Amino acid sequence: MVSLVVGLAGCSREPEVSREEAQLLREQRRSTLLQQTSYRPGPPEYRPGQPGGTFVATLTSDPKSFNDLTARDGDTRAIVNHLSDYLADYDVYRREFIPRMASFSVEVDHDQDKLRVFYTLRDDLYWTTPDSDPETWIPVTADDIVFWYDQVEGNPSLRLPGYPGQFVEMPDGSSARVTVEKIDTRRVVFTFPRIVANPILSTNMRVWPRHIFEPAKAEGGSEALLDVLSVDTDVTTIPSVGPYHIVEYTPGVRTVMKRNPAYWRRDEAGQRLPYIERLIYRIVPDENTAYLLFREGTKDSHSVRPEQLDELLRIGTRDFSIYRGGASLGASFFTFNQNPANINPQRHRWFMQREFRQAMSSLLNRPRIARQVYRSLASPAYHFFAPPNPFFDEDIRLEYTYDPERALELLAGIGITPGEDGLLYDDRGNHIEFTISLGAENTAGIDMANIFADELENVGITARVRPIDFQNLVERLTSTFDWEVVLVALGVNYWPESGSNVWQSSGNFHLWHPLQESPATEWEARVDYLYNEGRFTLDQERRKEIYDEFQRIILTELPLLYTVHPFSFFAIRDRWQNVFFDTLGGSDSMYYFLQGPPSAGGDMGSPNS
């Protein structure tokens, strides 16, 4: 009887597949999927269109504010970003700054080691509210820029991300501020106390309405600035200089935005942008609901996750196209708290050791994450700078890739070894264990954290995965510092000088140990030096030497363990024209227009739609 069961089991066993064969099958499957998508990268060549139609998108949570100062999560930013604009723009294809709300020029005085940047605002910029009379429109002026730079971003008590970037380190080690001065109604000048290599990056900023924020500060002080334009505000009173106004906010249901007829941008034919008349952001419980709405046809576009791609491509008759954009430029990362405030001293001792972080990187199975979380539609993150960064170097790569044996050797070198129970203990007898926190809405992140925890468990380390509310997570990272390990993401580092509040040890978003009065470690002191030296070095060969060392330090000390670069996919209804998509420029909805008459987009105007 036993032999019969064994024989039957043997007959039903699937043929064994080698690791190389499995990898080949995955690559073939990935190639098949990619071939079924469309590829239409930039730089885009837009056709003139006509205004009209309603575009339906989704948010997975209510906006937390309509104030740029407190808009930290992606759903809130999706709304707030439509209300303002930048002075300048960075053309990712030409790799240079171009005028946006203002033209600019740079004046360099080599003899005095001084530099000035002049901005001249356009003459057609206005703060407007929905359906307002043009006589009530308020011009955007130099006073808006000066107020926002000096009184808001330059306010040390607010600890805003842009604050550290207002200062430069002088040759004697002191710190001096970049100042701004009004020249006339439309012109300002930023004066640098020494020459920098990328002054537009340092001075480019969004502009927000002084006539709203200044009275609030005068009445309630700096903290009152954070309470302006809360979600309780009558949205029809919120001014915009951006492409849209907010015309409706129904909590838990939707946010509606209407085209701003005073927005300054125009197409080549002189037609004002954007073309889309109304944006409806339906508020849904989660990403799965958003996906289902797209599948059933009541949502116009969708950022397709890799696990959804196969299912969408199997739909026989489709009224939408799926575009592929390549591997994302950014990647989420794990980071270990090295701040002595509000963390268990023993864990702090582990996390401060470079070999510990190198071992953690050697236990982070990036290829497994790419396979299991992203269906092999992702690539491991082995570089620090993104490819568009002018100092990206393919040869400067992460050394500590997945290798459990090497991880155990690194840990043994700092006194962390297995006990009789197979668990890892430090030289004081403490079991190696910690908690990984991340945003509860980050479903892919939860999967990544669980894979990391599984790999850690395999060598005797206990990691607990704790999804929490995103605002709670932000508060822990920026205020209470009560966390152990976290999984988050930052923006793409297009320029080596970007992220002054992250890479400098004094920065308020130097996540692993922010706001240091002086560098806590020698390597952080060196990074501070290189960051500043690179900012002030004009010779390109020398700049490359500086930023090569900068990258190598980050990839050796590993304050951040980058995970993977997911492939980007974007699905959109075929009735929308002028669609380009890639990971460099994304897809600019400002130029979408309807293929048919404007009404073809559907109104979906009922609050219950």
PDB file of N, CA, C and O in Angstrom, residues 505-555:
ATOM      1  N   SER A 505      23.519  66.164   7.581  1.00  0.00           N
ATOM      2  CA  SER A 505      23.217  65.658   8.926  1.00  0.00           C
ATOM      3  C   SER A 505      22.325  66.613   9.717  1.00  0.00           C
ATOM      4  O   SER A 505      21.624  66.185  10.637  1.00  0.00           O
ATOM      5  N   SER A 506      22.332  67.891   9.365  1.00  0.00           N
ATOM      6  CA  SER A 506      21.489  68.864  10.069  1.00  0.00           C
ATOM      7  C   SER A 506      20.064  68.907   9.523  1.00  0.00           C
ATOM      8  O   SER A 506      19.207  69.591  10.077  1.00  0.00           O
ATOM      9  N   GLY A 507      19.786  68.172   8.448  1.00  0.00           N
ATOM     10  CA  GLY A 507      18.485  68.243   7.794  1.00  0.00           C
ATOM     11  C   GLY A 507      17.361  67.672   8.629  1.00  0.00           C
ATOM     12  O   GLY A 507      17.539  66.712   9.385  1.00  0.00           O
ATOM     13  N   ASN A 508      16.172  68.256   8.476  1.00  0.00           N
ATOM     14  CA  ASN A 508      15.024  67.782   9.242  1.00  0.00           C
ATOM     15  C   ASN A 508      14.448  66.482   8.702  1.00  0.00           C
ATOM     16  O   ASN A 508      13.609  65.855   9.346  1.00  0.00           O
ATOM     17  N   PHE A 509      14.899  66.044   7.512  1.00  0.00           N
ATOM     18  CA  PHE A 509      14.431  64.774   6.975  1.00  0.00           C
ATOM     19  C   PHE A 509      15.619  63.837   6.712  1.00  0.00           C
ATOM     20  O   PHE A 509      15.569  62.981   5.852  1.00  0.00           O
ATOM     21  N   HIS A 510      16.686  64.038   7.489  1.00  0.00           N
ATOM     22  CA  HIS A 510      17.819  63.114   7.521  1.00  0.00           C
ATOM     23  C   HIS A 510      17.333  61.909   8.316  1.00  0.00           C
ATOM     24  O   HIS A 510      17.671  61.711   9.483  1.00  0.00           O
ATOM     25  N   LEU A 511      16.495  61.091   7.695  1.00  0.00           N
ATOM     26  CA  LEU A 511      15.566  60.190   8.364  1.00  0.00           C
ATOM     27  C   LEU A 511      16.156  59.416   9.532  1.00  0.00           C
ATOM     28  O   LEU A 511      15.552  59.327  10.602  1.00  0.00           O
ATOM     29  N   TRP A 512      17.310  58.805   9.306  1.00  0.00           N
ATOM     30  CA  TRP A 512      17.825  57.894  10.328  1.00  0.00           C
ATOM     31  C   TRP A 512      18.320  58.622  11.576  1.00  0.00           C
ATOM     32  O   TRP A 512      18.409  58.042  12.648  1.00  0.00           O
ATOM     33  N   HIS A 513      18.632  59.930  11.470  1.00  0.00           N
ATOM     34  CA  HIS A 513      19.023  60.733  12.634  1.00  0.00           C
ATOM     35  C   HIS A 513      18.974  62.208  12.240  1.00  0.00           C
ATOM     36  O   HIS A 513      20.000  62.807  11.921  1.00  0.00           O
ATOM     37  N   PRO A 514      17.790  62.833  12.278  1.00  0.00           N
ATOM     38  CA  PRO A 514      17.653  64.213  11.791  1.00  0.00           C
ATOM     39  C   PRO A 514      18.145  65.253  12.787  1.00  0.00           C
ATOM     40  O   PRO A 514      18.357  64.974  13.969  1.00  0.00           O
ATOM     41  N   LEU A 515      18.343  66.464  12.249  1.00  0.00           N
ATOM     42  CA  LEU A 515      18.587  67.663  13.048  1.00  0.00           C
ATOM     43  C   LEU A 515      19.802  67.530  13.970  1.00  0.00           C
ATOM     44  O   LEU A 515      19.785  67.957  15.117  1.00  0.00           O
ATOM     45  N   GLN A 516      20.877  66.969  13.455  1.00  0.00           N
ATOM     46  CA  GLN A 516      22.092  66.837  14.251  1.00  0.00           C
ATOM     47  C   GLN A 516      22.787  68.203  14.361  1.00  0.00           C
ATOM     48  O   GLN A 516      22.963  68.896  13.363  1.00  0.00           O
ATOM     49  N   GLU A 517      23.189  68.564  15.568  1.00  0.00           N
ATOM     50  CA  GLU A 517      23.919  69.816  15.749  1.00  0.00           C
ATOM     51  C   GLU A 517      25.304  69.723  15.133  1.00  0.00           C
ATOM     52  O   GLU A 517      25.839  70.707  14.612  1.00  0.00           O
ATOM     53  N   SER A 518      25.904  68.558  15.215  1.00  0.00           N
ATOM     54  CA  SER A 518      27.155  68.259  14.514  1.00  0.00           C
ATOM     55  C   SER A 518      27.080  66.793  14.107  1.00  0.00           C
ATOM     56  O   SER A 518      26.377  66.001  14.745  1.00  0.00           O
ATOM     57  N   PRO A 519      27.776  66.402  13.042  1.00  0.00           N
ATOM     58  CA  PRO A 519      27.639  65.031  12.544  1.00  0.00           C
ATOM     59  C   PRO A 519      27.949  63.989  13.622  1.00  0.00           C
ATOM     60  O   PRO A 519      28.963  64.072  14.323  1.00  0.00           O
ATOM     61  N   ALA A 520      27.066  63.004  13.731  1.00  0.00           N
ATOM     62  CA  ALA A 520      27.212  61.966  14.762  1.00  0.00           C
ATOM     63  C   ALA A 520      28.280  60.948  14.408  1.00  0.00           C
ATOM     64  O   ALA A 520      28.771  60.246  15.285  1.00  0.00           O
ATOM     65  N   THR A 521      28.626  60.838  13.128  1.00  0.00           N
ATOM     66  CA  THR A 521      29.600  59.846  12.685  1.00  0.00           C
ATOM     67  C   THR A 521      30.578  60.489  11.706  1.00  0.00           C
ATOM     68  O   THR A 521      30.282  61.526  11.101  1.00  0.00           O
ATOM     69  N   GLU A 522      31.714  59.844  11.545  1.00  0.00           N
ATOM     70  CA  GLU A 522      32.712  60.365  10.608  1.00  0.00           C
ATOM     71  C   GLU A 522      32.201  60.327   9.177  1.00  0.00           C
ATOM     72  O   GLU A 522      32.449  61.247   8.390  1.00  0.00           O
ATOM     73  N   TRP A 523      31.469  59.271   8.843  1.00  0.00           N
ATOM     74  CA  TRP A 523      31.010  59.177   7.454  1.00  0.00           C
ATOM     75  C   TRP A 523      29.956  60.233   7.154  1.00  0.00           C
ATOM     76  O   TRP A 523      29.917  60.763   6.034  1.00  0.00           O
ATOM     77  N   GLU A 524      29.119  60.583   8.128  1.00  0.00           N
ATOM     78  CA  GLU A 524      28.133  61.645   7.896  1.00  0.00           C
ATOM     79  C   GLU A 524      28.833  62.996   7.751  1.00  0.00           C
ATOM     80  O   GLU A 524      28.404  63.837   6.953  1.00  0.00           O
ATOM     81  N   ALA A 525      29.904  63.183   8.514  1.00  0.00           N
ATOM     82  CA  ALA A 525      30.676  64.411   8.364  1.00  0.00           C
ATOM     83  C   ALA A 525      31.276  64.492   6.963  1.00  0.00           C
ATOM     84  O   ALA A 525      31.303  65.568   6.347  1.00  0.00           O
ATOM     85  N   ARG A 526      31.741  63.357   6.471  1.00  0.00           N
ATOM     86  CA  ARG A 526      32.307  63.343   5.120  1.00  0.00           C
ATOM     87  C   ARG A 526      31.232  63.605   4.064  1.00  0.00           C
ATOM     88  O   ARG A 526      31.480  64.342   3.091  1.00  0.00           O
ATOM     89  N   VAL A 527      30.054  63.041   4.243  1.00  0.00           N
ATOM     90  CA  VAL A 527      28.958  63.288   3.308  1.00  0.00           C
ATOM     91  C   VAL A 527      28.562  64.758   3.338  1.00  0.00           C
ATOM     92  O   VAL A 527      28.307  65.372   2.289  1.00  0.00           O
ATOM     93  N   ASP A 528      28.508  65.353   4.532  1.00  0.00           N
ATOM     94  CA  ASP A 528      28.227  66.790   4.638  1.00  0.00           C
ATOM     95  C   ASP A 528      29.241  67.583   3.814  1.00  0.00           C
ATOM     96  O   ASP A 528      28.880  68.504   3.064  1.00  0.00           O
ATOM     97  N   TYR A 529      30.514  67.237   3.982  1.00  0.00           N
ATOM     98  CA  TYR A 529      31.569  67.944   3.259  1.00  0.00           C
ATOM     99  C   TYR A 529      31.396  67.785   1.751  1.00  0.00           C
ATOM    100  O   TYR A 529      31.452  68.770   0.991  1.00  0.00           O
ATOM    101  N   LEU A 530      31.195  66.545   1.300  1.00  0.00           N
ATOM    102  CA  LEU A 530      31.073  66.294  -0.138  1.00  0.00           C
ATOM    103  C   LEU A 530      29.840  66.966  -0.712  1.00  0.00           C
ATOM    104  O   LEU A 530      29.881  67.508  -1.831  1.00  0.00           O
ATOM    105  N   TYR A 531      28.739  66.919   0.033  1.00  0.00           N
ATOM    106  CA  TYR A 531      27.510  67.558  -0.445  1.00  0.00           C
ATOM    107  C   TYR A 531      27.752  69.037  -0.704  1.00  0.00           C
ATOM    108  O   TYR A 531      27.385  69.582  -1.745  1.00  0.00           O
ATOM    109  N   ASN A 532      28.394  69.703   0.264  1.00  0.00           N
ATOM    110  CA  ASN A 532      28.652  71.134   0.115  1.00  0.00           C
ATOM    111  C   ASN A 532      29.725  71.410  -0.922  1.00  0.00           C
ATOM    112  O   ASN A 532      29.610  72.337  -1.725  1.00  0.00           O
ATOM    113  N   GLU A 533      30.781  70.593  -0.923  1.00  0.00           N
ATOM    114  CA  GLU A 533      31.857  70.793  -1.893  1.00  0.00           C
ATOM    115  C   GLU A 533      31.327  70.662  -3.310  1.00  0.00           C
ATOM    116  O   GLU A 533      31.697  71.427  -4.211  1.00  0.00           O
ATOM    117  N   GLY A 534      30.454  69.673  -3.540  1.00  0.00           N
ATOM    118  CA  GLY A 534      29.870  69.487  -4.864  1.00  0.00           C
ATOM    119  C   GLY A 534      29.016  70.661  -5.289  1.00  0.00           C
ATOM    120  O   GLY A 534      29.015  71.057  -6.459  1.00  0.00           O
ATOM    121  N   ARG A 535      28.298  71.253  -4.340  1.00  0.00           N
ATOM    122  CA  ARG A 535      27.446  72.396  -4.651  1.00  0.00           C
ATOM    123  C   ARG A 535      28.254  73.579  -5.155  1.00  0.00           C
ATOM    124  O   ARG A 535      27.767  74.376  -5.960  1.00  0.00           O
ATOM    125  N   PHE A 536      29.498  73.718  -4.666  1.00  0.00           N
ATOM    126  CA  PHE A 536      30.290  74.906  -4.956  1.00  0.00           C
ATOM    127  C   PHE A 536      31.392  74.664  -5.974  1.00  0.00           C
ATOM    128  O   PHE A 536      32.222  75.532  -6.206  1.00  0.00           O
ATOM    129  N   THR A 537      31.419  73.485  -6.579  1.00  0.00           N
ATOM    130  CA  THR A 537      32.455  73.151  -7.552  1.00  0.00           C
ATOM    131  C   THR A 537      31.893  73.255  -8.958  1.00  0.00           C
ATOM    132  O   THR A 537      30.915  72.575  -9.295  1.00  0.00           O
ATOM    133  N   LEU A 538      32.502  74.083  -9.782  1.00  0.00           N
ATOM    134  CA  LEU A 538      32.013  74.279 -11.144  1.00  0.00           C
ATOM    135  C   LEU A 538      32.710  73.358 -12.139  1.00  0.00           C
ATOM    136  O   LEU A 538      32.126  73.012 -13.164  1.00  0.00           O
ATOM    137  N   ASP A 539      33.925  72.973 -11.871  1.00  0.00           N
ATOM    138  CA  ASP A 539      34.649  72.084 -12.774  1.00  0.00           C
ATOM    139  C   ASP A 539      33.978  70.704 -12.790  1.00  0.00           C
ATOM    140  O   ASP A 539      33.852  70.049 -11.752  1.00  0.00           O
ATOM    141  N   GLN A 540      33.558  70.260 -13.977  1.00  0.00           N
ATOM    142  CA  GLN A 540      32.760  69.038 -14.079  1.00  0.00           C
ATOM    143  C   GLN A 540      33.545  67.781 -13.719  1.00  0.00           C
ATOM    144  O   GLN A 540      32.993  66.840 -13.142  1.00  0.00           O
ATOM    145  N   GLU A 541      34.825  67.733 -14.059  1.00  0.00           N
ATOM    146  CA  GLU A 541      35.626  66.556 -13.713  1.00  0.00           C
ATOM    147  C   GLU A 541      35.773  66.431 -12.199  1.00  0.00           C
ATOM    148  O   GLU A 541      35.670  65.333 -11.641  1.00  0.00           O
ATOM    149  N   ARG A 542      36.026  67.571 -11.556  1.00  0.00           N
ATOM    150  CA  ARG A 542      36.135  67.542 -10.097  1.00  0.00           C
ATOM    151  C   ARG A 542      34.791  67.220  -9.458  1.00  0.00           C
ATOM    152  O   ARG A 542      34.716  66.472  -8.470  1.00  0.00           O
ATOM    153  N   ARG A 543      33.710  67.750 -10.016  1.00  0.00           N
ATOM    154  CA  ARG A 543      32.375  67.439  -9.493  1.00  0.00           C
ATOM    155  C   ARG A 543      32.107  65.938  -9.571  1.00  0.00           C
ATOM    156  O   ARG A 543      31.530  65.356  -8.653  1.00  0.00           O
ATOM    157  N   LYS A 544      32.519  65.312 -10.662  1.00  0.00           N
ATOM    158  CA  LYS A 544      32.309  63.869 -10.781  1.00  0.00           C
ATOM    159  C   LYS A 544      33.086  63.111  -9.708  1.00  0.00           C
ATOM    160  O   LYS A 544      32.563  62.165  -9.113  1.00  0.00           O
ATOM    161  N   GLU A 545      34.298  63.512  -9.437  1.00  0.00           N
ATOM    162  CA  GLU A 545      35.076  62.871  -8.380  1.00  0.00           C
ATOM    163  C   GLU A 545      34.351  62.981  -7.037  1.00  0.00           C
ATOM    164  O   GLU A 545      34.282  62.017  -6.264  1.00  0.00           O
ATOM    165  N   ILE A 546      33.812  64.164  -6.782  1.00  0.00           N
ATOM    166  CA  ILE A 546      33.117  64.404  -5.515  1.00  0.00           C
ATOM    167  C   ILE A 546      31.891  63.510  -5.407  1.00  0.00           C
ATOM    168  O   ILE A 546      31.681  62.826  -4.389  1.00  0.00           O
ATOM    169  N   TYR A 547      31.072  63.502  -6.457  1.00  0.00           N
ATOM    170  CA  TYR A 547      29.819  62.754  -6.372  1.00  0.00           C
ATOM    171  C   TYR A 547      30.016  61.252  -6.533  1.00  0.00           C
ATOM    172  O   TYR A 547      29.186  60.470  -6.085  1.00  0.00           O
ATOM    173  N   ASP A 548      31.111  60.831  -7.148  1.00  0.00           N
ATOM    174  CA  ASP A 548      31.441  59.404  -7.142  1.00  0.00           C
ATOM    175  C   ASP A 548      31.703  58.940  -5.708  1.00  0.00           C
ATOM    176  O   ASP A 548      31.208  57.886  -5.280  1.00  0.00           O
ATOM    177  N   GLU A 549      32.493  59.714  -4.975  1.00  0.00           N
ATOM    178  CA  GLU A 549      32.764  59.354  -3.577  1.00  0.00           C
ATOM    179  C   GLU A 549      31.488  59.421  -2.745  1.00  0.00           C
ATOM    180  O   GLU A 549      31.239  58.556  -1.888  1.00  0.00           O
ATOM    181  N   PHE A 550      30.668  60.436  -2.996  1.00  0.00           N
ATOM    182  CA  PHE A 550      29.387  60.593  -2.301  1.00  0.00           C
ATOM    183  C   PHE A 550      28.541  59.327  -2.462  1.00  0.00           C
ATOM    184  O   PHE A 550      28.028  58.760  -1.482  1.00  0.00           O
ATOM    185  N   GLN A 551      28.406  58.842  -3.697  1.00  0.00           N
ATOM    186  CA  GLN A 551      27.605  57.640  -3.944  1.00  0.00           C
ATOM    187  C   GLN A 551      28.202  56.423  -3.246  1.00  0.00           C
ATOM    188  O   GLN A 551      27.478  55.604  -2.671  1.00  0.00           O
ATOM    189  N   ARG A 552      29.523  56.280  -3.340  1.00  0.00           N
ATOM    190  CA  ARG A 552      30.167  55.097  -2.763  1.00  0.00           C
ATOM    191  C   ARG A 552      29.980  55.043  -1.242  1.00  0.00           C
ATOM    192  O   ARG A 552      29.806  53.970  -0.664  1.00  0.00           O
ATOM    193  N   ILE A 553      30.028  56.199  -0.588  1.00  0.00           N
ATOM    194  CA  ILE A 553      29.820  56.227   0.863  1.00  0.00           C
ATOM    195  C   ILE A 553      28.408  55.765   1.200  1.00  0.00           C
ATOM    196  O   ILE A 553      28.205  54.928   2.099  1.00  0.00           O
ATOM    197  N   ILE A 554      27.414  56.295   0.495  1.00  0.00           N
ATOM    198  CA  ILE A 554      26.028  55.911   0.769  1.00  0.00           C
ATOM    199  C   ILE A 554      25.839  54.412   0.537  1.00  0.00           C
ATOM    200  O   ILE A 554      25.156  53.728   1.319  1.00  0.00           O
ATOM    201  N   LEU A 555      26.433  53.875  -0.509  1.00  0.00           N
ATOM    202  CA  LEU A 555      26.269  52.454  -0.835  1.00  0.00           C
ATOM    203  C   LEU A 555      27.125  51.552   0.046  1.00  0.00           C
ATOM    204  O   LEU A 555      26.964  50.327   0.016  1.00  0.00           O
TER     205      LEU A 555
END
